[in-house]
PDB file of C-alpha atoms in Angstrom:
ATOM      1  CA  MET V 226     -77.487 153.406  18.879  1.00 54.00           C
ATOM      2  CA  ASN V 227     -80.090 151.862  16.665  1.00 59.00           C
ATOM      3  CA  PHE V 228     -80.539 147.887  16.315  1.00 55.00           C
ATOM      4  CA  TYR V 229     -78.763 147.243  13.516  1.00 57.00           C
ATOM      5  CA  ALA V 230     -75.597 148.677  14.688  1.00 62.00           C
ATOM      6  CA  MET V 231     -76.022 146.752  17.933  1.00 59.00           C
ATOM      7  CA  LEU V 232     -76.639 143.411  15.671  1.00 52.00           C
ATOM      8  CA  LYS V 233     -73.111 143.974  13.997  1.00 59.00           C
ATOM      9  CA  LYS V 234     -71.478 144.599  16.958  1.00 63.00           C
ATOM     10  CA  TRP V 235     -72.783 141.490  18.855  1.00 62.00           C
ATOM     11  CA  LEU V 236     -71.886 139.570  15.313  1.00 58.00           C
ATOM     12  CA  LEU V 237     -68.524 140.604  15.245  1.00 62.00           C
ATOM     13  CA  ALA V 238     -68.060 139.594  19.204  1.00 62.00           C
ATOM     14  CA  GLY V 239     -69.138 136.353  18.760  1.00 59.00           C
ATOM     15  CA  THR V 240     -66.949 135.588  15.303  1.00 62.00           C
ATOM     16  CA  ALA V 241     -63.981 136.830  17.261  1.00 58.00           C
ATOM     17  CA  ILE V 242     -64.672 134.554  20.335  1.00 62.00           C
ATOM     18  CA  THR V 243     -64.794 131.535  18.039  1.00 61.00           C
ATOM     19  CA  LEU V 244     -61.565 132.578  16.315  1.00 56.00           C
ATOM     20  CA  PHE V 245     -60.152 132.313  19.846  1.00 55.00           C
ATOM     21  CA  ALA V 246     -61.116 129.385  21.015  1.00 55.00           C
ATOM     22  CA  PHE V 247     -60.393 127.423  17.838  1.00 52.00           C
ATOM     23  CA  THR V 248     -56.655 129.242  17.817  1.00 56.00           C
ATOM     24  CA  PHE V 249     -56.958 127.807  22.105  1.00 48.00           C
ATOM     25  CA  ASN V 250     -57.368 124.072  21.330  1.00 54.00           C
ATOM     26  CA  ALA V 251     -54.986 123.719  18.464  1.00 49.00           C
ATOM     27  CA  THR V 252     -52.630 125.038  20.118  1.00 50.00           C
ATOM     28  CA  ALA V 253     -53.418 123.052  23.296  1.00 46.00           C
ATOM     29  CA  ASP V 254     -53.234 119.781  21.044  1.00 49.00           C
ATOM     30  CA  ASN V 255     -50.310 120.552  19.698  1.00 49.00           C
ATOM     31  CA  ALA V 256     -48.719 121.336  22.893  1.00 46.00           C
ATOM     32  CA  THR V 257     -49.884 118.030  24.780  1.00 46.00           C
ATOM     33  CA  PRO V 258     -47.695 115.029  24.607  1.00 48.00           C
ATOM     34  CA  ASN V 259     -49.214 111.616  23.414  1.00 49.00           C
ATOM     35  CA  ALA V 260     -49.576 109.424  26.008  1.00 46.00           C
ATOM     36  CA  SER V 261     -48.754 106.364  24.377  1.00 49.00           C
ATOM     37  CA  SER V 262     -45.182 108.064  23.479  1.00 50.00           C
ATOM     38  CA  ASN V 263     -44.173 108.469  26.616  1.00 60.00           C
ATOM     39  CA  ASN V 264     -42.018 111.928  25.985  1.00 63.00           C
ATOM     40  CA  THR V 265     -39.611 109.609  23.140  1.00 62.00           C
ATOM     41  CA  LEU V 266     -38.775 111.261  20.123  1.00 59.00           C
ATOM     42  CA  THR V 267     -40.742 109.368  17.718  1.00 65.00           C
ATOM     43  CA  TYR V 268     -38.986 110.684  14.634  1.00 62.00           C
ATOM     44  CA  GLN V 269     -35.629 109.115  13.358  1.00 62.00           C
ATOM     45  CA  PRO V 270     -33.780 111.077  11.187  1.00 61.00           C
ATOM     46  CA  GLN V 271     -31.983 109.091   8.309  1.00 63.00           C
ATOM     47  CA  LEU V 272     -28.698 110.301   7.612  1.00 57.00           C
ATOM     48  CA  GLU V 273     -27.651 109.535   3.648  1.00 59.00           C
ATOM     49  CA  ASN V 274     -24.753 110.351   1.727  1.00 53.00           C
ATOM     50  CA  GLN V 275     -22.206 109.956   4.278  1.00 61.00           C
ATOM     51  CA  ARG V 276     -18.582 109.724   3.920  1.00 66.00           C
ATOM     52  CA  ASP V 277     -17.297 106.730   3.161  1.00 73.00           C
ATOM     53  CA  PRO V 278     -14.633 106.663   6.442  1.00 73.00           C
ATOM     54  CA  ASN V 279     -12.529 104.103   4.506  1.00 80.00           C
ATOM     55  CA  GLN V 280     -12.134 106.630   2.060  1.00 79.00           C
ATOM     56  CA  TYR V 281      -9.256 108.805   3.807  1.00 79.00           C
ATOM     57  CA  CYS V 282      -7.022 106.134   4.369  1.00 84.00           C
ATOM     58  CA  ALA V 283      -7.050 104.380   0.997  1.00 79.00           C
ATOM     59  CA  LYS V 284      -6.407 107.696  -0.968  1.00 79.00           C
ATOM     60  CA  CYS V 285      -2.404 106.828   0.879  1.00 82.00           C
ATOM     61  CA  HIS V 286      -2.411 103.239   1.787  1.00 79.00           C
ATOM     62  CA  LYS V 287      -3.048 101.337  -1.598  1.00 68.00           C
ATOM     63  CA  PHE V 288      -1.853  97.563  -2.433  1.00 57.00           C
ATOM     64  CA  ASN V 289      -3.915  94.005  -3.389  1.00 51.00           C
ATOM     65  CA  ASN V 290      -4.426  95.414  -7.133  1.00 56.00           C
ATOM     66  CA  GLN V 291      -5.877  99.198  -5.055  1.00 54.00           C
ATOM     67  CA  GLN V 292      -8.647  97.235  -3.272  1.00 59.00           C
ATOM     68  CA  PHE V 293      -8.892  96.568   0.208  1.00 69.00           C
ATOM     69  CA  HIS V 294      -9.512  92.612   0.642  1.00 72.00           C
ATOM     70  CA  GLY V 295     -10.614  90.188   3.505  1.00 71.00           C
ATOM     71  CA  THR V 296     -13.652  89.277   5.146  1.00 76.00           C
ATOM     72  CA  HIS V 297     -13.719  92.453   7.800  1.00 82.00           C
ATOM     73  CA  LEU V 298     -14.845  94.617   4.897  1.00 76.00           C
ATOM     74  CA  SER V 299     -18.166  92.666   4.684  1.00 79.00           C
ATOM     75  CA  GLN V 300     -18.265  91.998   9.089  1.00 85.00           C
ATOM     76  CA  VAL V 301     -19.481  94.533  11.941  1.00 89.00           C
ATOM     77  CA  SER V 302     -18.137  94.406  15.019  1.00 90.00           C
ATOM     78  CA  PRO V 303     -19.359  92.331  17.623  1.00 90.00           C
ATOM     79  CA  ASN V 304     -18.997  95.635  20.214  1.00 89.00           C
ATOM     80  CA  THR V 305     -20.768  98.482  18.388  1.00 88.00           C
ATOM     81  CA  GLY V 306     -23.301  96.129  15.841  1.00 90.00           C
ATOM     82  CA  LYS V 307     -21.639  98.812  13.445  1.00 89.00           C
ATOM     83  CA  PRO V 308     -19.649  97.783  10.240  1.00 88.00           C
ATOM     84  CA  ILE V 309     -15.808  97.716  11.218  1.00 89.00           C
ATOM     85  CA  THR V 310     -13.703 100.184   9.168  1.00 88.00           C
ATOM     86  CA  CYS V 311     -10.237 101.178   9.461  1.00 89.00           C
ATOM     87  CA  VAL V 312      -9.929 102.865  12.118  1.00 89.00           C
ATOM     88  CA  SER V 313     -11.940 100.232  14.272  1.00 91.00           C
ATOM     89  CA  CYS V 314      -8.952  98.604  14.114  1.00 91.00           C
ATOM     90  CA  HIS V 315      -5.862 100.471  13.598  1.00 92.00           C
ATOM     91  CA  GLY V 316      -7.567 103.573  15.476  1.00 90.00           C
ATOM     92  CA  LYS V 317      -7.238 107.423  14.586  1.00 89.00           C
ATOM     93  CA  ILE V 318      -4.876 109.414  12.417  1.00 87.00           C
ATOM     94  CA  SER V 319      -2.909 112.183  14.552  1.00 89.00           C
ATOM     95  CA  GLU V 320      -1.905 115.556  13.088  1.00 87.00           C
ATOM     96  CA  ASP V 321       1.770 113.979  12.178  1.00 89.00           C
ATOM     97  CA  HIS V 322       0.321 110.792  10.813  1.00 88.00           C
ATOM     98  CA  ARG V 323       2.492 111.005   7.256  1.00 85.00           C
ATOM     99  CA  ARG V 324       5.322 111.625   9.519  1.00 86.00           C
ATOM    100  CA  GLY V 325       5.585 107.839  10.731  1.00 83.00           C
ATOM    101  CA  VAL V 326       4.559 108.743  14.330  1.00 88.00           C
ATOM    102  CA  LYS V 327       3.649 106.266  16.559  1.00 89.00           C
ATOM    103  CA  ASP V 328      -0.798 106.657  16.506  1.00 91.00           C
ATOM    104  CA  VAL V 329      -2.014 104.101  14.647  1.00 92.00           C
ATOM    105  CA  MET V 330      -2.081 100.638  15.098  1.00 93.00           C
ATOM    106  CA  ARG V 331       0.517  99.090  12.719  1.00 92.00           C
ATOM    107  CA  PHE V 332       0.548  95.037  12.638  1.00 92.00           C
ATOM    108  CA  HIS V 333       3.935  93.467  11.858  1.00 92.00           C
ATOM    109  CA  GLY V 334       3.807  90.493  10.599  1.00 88.00           C
ATOM    110  CA  ASP V 335       7.184  89.521   9.158  1.00 90.00           C
ATOM    111  CA  ILE V 336       8.884  88.201  12.314  1.00 90.00           C
ATOM    112  CA  PHE V 337      12.424  87.617  10.528  1.00 91.00           C
ATOM    113  CA  ASP V 338      13.067  90.898   8.580  1.00 91.00           C
ATOM    114  CA  GLY V 339      15.192  92.595  11.666  1.00 88.00           C
ATOM    115  CA  LYS V 340      12.965  95.305  11.939  1.00 91.00           C
ATOM    116  CA  LYS V 341      11.686  95.913  15.756  1.00 91.00           C
ATOM    117  CA  PRO V 342       8.215  96.431  15.498  1.00 92.00           C
ATOM    118  CA  MET V 343       6.659  99.735  16.700  1.00 93.00           C
ATOM    119  CA  TYR V 344       4.094  98.098  18.730  1.00 94.00           C
ATOM    120  CA  THR V 345       5.044  94.504  20.637  1.00 94.00           C
ATOM    121  CA  VAL V 346       3.252  91.615  20.328  1.00 94.00           C
ATOM    122  CA  GLN V 347       0.638  91.667  23.212  1.00 94.00           C
ATOM    123  CA  GLU V 348      -0.415  95.300  21.741  1.00 95.00           C
ATOM    124  CA  GLN V 349      -1.194  94.290  18.300  1.00 95.00           C
ATOM    125  CA  ASN V 350      -2.788  91.223  19.571  1.00 94.00           C
ATOM    126  CA  GLN V 351      -4.874  92.812  22.171  1.00 94.00           C
ATOM    127  CA  VAL V 352      -6.446  94.371  18.807  1.00 94.00           C
ATOM    128  CA  CYS V 353      -7.762  91.255  17.358  1.00 93.00           C
ATOM    129  CA  PHE V 354      -8.547  89.811  20.899  1.00 93.00           C
ATOM    130  CA  ALA V 355     -10.850  92.695  21.084  1.00 92.00           C
ATOM    131  CA  CYS V 356     -13.465  90.957  18.796  1.00 92.00           C
ATOM    132  CA  HIS V 357     -12.130  87.354  18.001  1.00 91.00           C
ATOM    133  CA  GLN V 358     -12.033  85.855  21.947  1.00 90.00           C
ATOM    134  CA  PRO V 359      -8.929  83.451  22.855  1.00 87.00           C
ATOM    135  CA  GLU V 360     -11.553  80.761  24.170  1.00 88.00           C
ATOM    136  CA  LYS V 361     -12.754  80.159  21.262  1.00 90.00           C
ATOM    137  CA  LEU V 362      -9.839  80.721  19.062  1.00 89.00           C
ATOM    138  CA  ARG V 363      -8.496  77.848  21.792  1.00 87.00           C
ATOM    139  CA  GLU V 364     -10.795  75.681  20.497  1.00 88.00           C
ATOM    140  CA  LYS V 365     -10.156  76.097  16.645  1.00 86.00           C
ATOM    141  CA  PHE V 366      -6.766  75.249  17.147  1.00 87.00           C
ATOM    142  CA  TRP V 367      -4.528  74.328  20.425  1.00 86.00           C
ATOM    143  CA  ALA V 368      -1.824  76.512  18.465  1.00 87.00           C
ATOM    144  CA  HIS V 369      -3.420  79.803  19.042  1.00 90.00           C
ATOM    145  CA  ASP V 370      -3.009  79.486  22.657  1.00 87.00           C
ATOM    146  CA  VAL V 371       0.702  78.933  22.640  1.00 87.00           C
ATOM    147  CA  HIS V 372       1.329  81.704  20.279  1.00 90.00           C
ATOM    148  CA  ALA V 373      -1.277  84.144  21.556  1.00 87.00           C
ATOM    149  CA  MET V 374       1.867  86.480  23.593  1.00 88.00           C
ATOM    150  CA  LYS V 375       4.815  85.168  21.664  1.00 90.00           C
ATOM    151  CA  LEU V 376       3.822  85.819  17.763  1.00 92.00           C
ATOM    152  CA  PRO V 377       1.672  88.554  16.028  1.00 93.00           C
ATOM    153  CA  CYS V 378      -1.832  87.224  14.851  1.00 92.00           C
ATOM    154  CA  ALA V 379      -0.574  88.736  11.768  1.00 91.00           C
ATOM    155  CA  SER V 380       2.787  86.407  11.196  1.00 91.00           C
ATOM    156  CA  CYS V 381       0.241  84.092   9.943  1.00 90.00           C
ATOM    157  CA  HIS V 382      -3.267  85.450   9.057  1.00 88.00           C
ATOM    158  CA  THR V 383      -2.756  88.161   6.489  1.00 81.00           C
ATOM    159  CA  LEU V 384      -4.572  91.173   7.079  1.00 78.00           C
ATOM    160  CA  HIS V 385      -5.955  92.112   3.825  1.00 80.00           C
ATOM    161  CA  PRO V 386      -5.832  89.192   1.885  1.00 76.00           C
ATOM    162  CA  GLU V 387      -8.240  88.551  -0.956  1.00 75.00           C
ATOM    163  CA  HIS V 388      -8.133  85.353   0.505  1.00 76.00           C
ATOM    164  CA  ASP V 389      -6.473  84.313   3.797  1.00 78.00           C
ATOM    165  CA  ALA V 390      -3.915  81.524   3.729  1.00 78.00           C
ATOM    166  CA  MET V 391      -4.835  80.440   7.142  1.00 85.00           C
ATOM    167  CA  GLN V 392      -8.785  79.540   5.974  1.00 81.00           C
ATOM    168  CA  ASP V 393      -9.137  76.004   5.296  1.00 83.00           C
ATOM    169  CA  ILE V 394      -5.791  74.973   5.732  1.00 87.00           C
ATOM    170  CA  GLN V 395      -4.945  71.411   5.199  1.00 90.00           C
ATOM    171  CA  PRO V 396      -3.680  69.760   8.203  1.00 87.00           C
ATOM    172  CA  LYS V 397      -0.277  68.665   6.263  1.00 91.00           C
ATOM    173  CA  GLN V 398      -0.099  72.394   4.859  1.00 90.00           C
ATOM    174  CA  ARG V 399      -0.413  73.665   8.902  1.00 89.00           C
ATOM    175  CA  VAL V 400       2.318  70.959   9.619  1.00 90.00           C
ATOM    176  CA  LYS V 401       4.511  72.351   7.047  1.00 93.00           C
ATOM    177  CA  LEU V 402       4.183  75.871   8.424  1.00 90.00           C
ATOM    178  CA  CYS V 403       4.983  74.944  11.978  1.00 91.00           C
ATOM    179  CA  VAL V 404       8.252  73.249  10.699  1.00 94.00           C
ATOM    180  CA  ASP V 405       9.356  75.687   8.410  1.00 94.00           C
ATOM    181  CA  CYS V 406       8.678  78.471  10.544  1.00 92.00           C
ATOM    182  CA  HIS V 407      10.261  77.025  13.301  1.00 94.00           C
ATOM    183  CA  GLY V 408      12.883  75.873  11.214  1.00 95.00           C
ATOM    184  CA  LYS V 409      13.879  78.877  10.403  1.00 93.00           C
ATOM    185  CA  GLN V 410      13.981  80.479  14.006  1.00 91.00           C
ATOM    186  CA  GLN V 411      16.827  77.774  15.024  1.00 93.00           C
ATOM    187  CA  ALA V 412      19.064  78.502  11.953  1.00 94.00           C
ATOM    188  CA  ILE V 413      19.005  81.872  13.271  1.00 90.00           C
ATOM    189  CA  ARG V 414      19.463  80.929  17.022  1.00 90.00           C
ATOM    190  CA  GLU V 415      22.639  78.788  15.413  1.00 91.00           C
ATOM    191  CA  GLU V 416      24.093  81.508  13.423  1.00 90.00           C
ATOM    192  CA  LYS V 417      23.874  83.751  16.528  1.00 87.00           C
ATOM    193  CA  GLU V 418      25.264  81.318  18.346  1.00 89.00           C
ATOM    194  CA  LYS V 419      28.691  80.611  15.966  1.00 88.00           C
ATOM    195  CA  ALA V 420      29.012  85.076  15.748  1.00 86.00           C
ATOM    196  CA  LYS V 421      29.238  85.172  19.648  1.00 84.00           C
ATOM    197  CA  GLN V 422      32.206  81.869  19.344  1.00 83.00           C
ATOM    198  CA  PRO V 423      35.852  83.956  18.504  1.00 75.00           C
ATOM    199  CA  SER V 424      36.554  82.583  15.210  1.00 66.00           C
ATOM    200  CA  LYS V 425      39.914  80.688  14.315  1.00 59.00           C
ATOM    201  CA  ASP V 426      41.599  83.538  12.994  1.00 58.00           C
ATOM    202  CA  ALA V 427      41.741  85.440  16.276  1.00 57.00           C
ATOM    203  CA  GLN V 428      43.287  82.904  18.450  1.00 56.00           C
TER     204      GLN V 428
END
C-alpha cells in the first residue's frame, strides 16, 4: 500500500470518528433533562376553538328573547375557578333528557302553581349553597336563614333574569313581598280548611 492510499484511509477514518462523536454529543444533550426544570413539563399546550358548553343547551332552551341573562354568565365558580356554565348548576343530561326524565336539576320557583316539583326544596337549594355560603347569606339578610330549607331560592330569585328583582330591592318592597307571599299562603290554607268542612246542603 502506497503512501497516498494510507493517507486517504486515515482521513476517511478520522472523518467517521468526528461525525460519530458529534452525533453522540447532540443525542446526549437532548436526552439529559434540565436540572432547573425538575423534570416538569415546560410546554403547556393551548386549546383553541373549544365548543361553547352552553350552546348545546341553548339550542332547545330559549327564553328571555332567546338570550341567557344574569350574573352567573360572567362569573367563575369559587370551587373550580372555571367559568360557570349550564352544567355547573343543572348537571349533565342523560340520553333520555328530552323525555322529561329526572336527570338534570330543574329549579321550581312558583310555589303556588299547584305542581309537585321534580326535586325537593333541599335538593334545589343545595346546588345554590355549593357556591353561596349559608353563613354569608344569613349575614346579608336574616330571611335567608329562615327560608333556607322551606322555600327554593328560585321562589324569590329568578335564575336567568336580565336584572334580578331581589338585587338592590328597597326595604318597603321587601316587606311587601313578604306580606304578599304569606298572605297568599294564608288564603290557600283557609280555602283548604273550608273544603274539609261539610257544606250546609249536605247536613
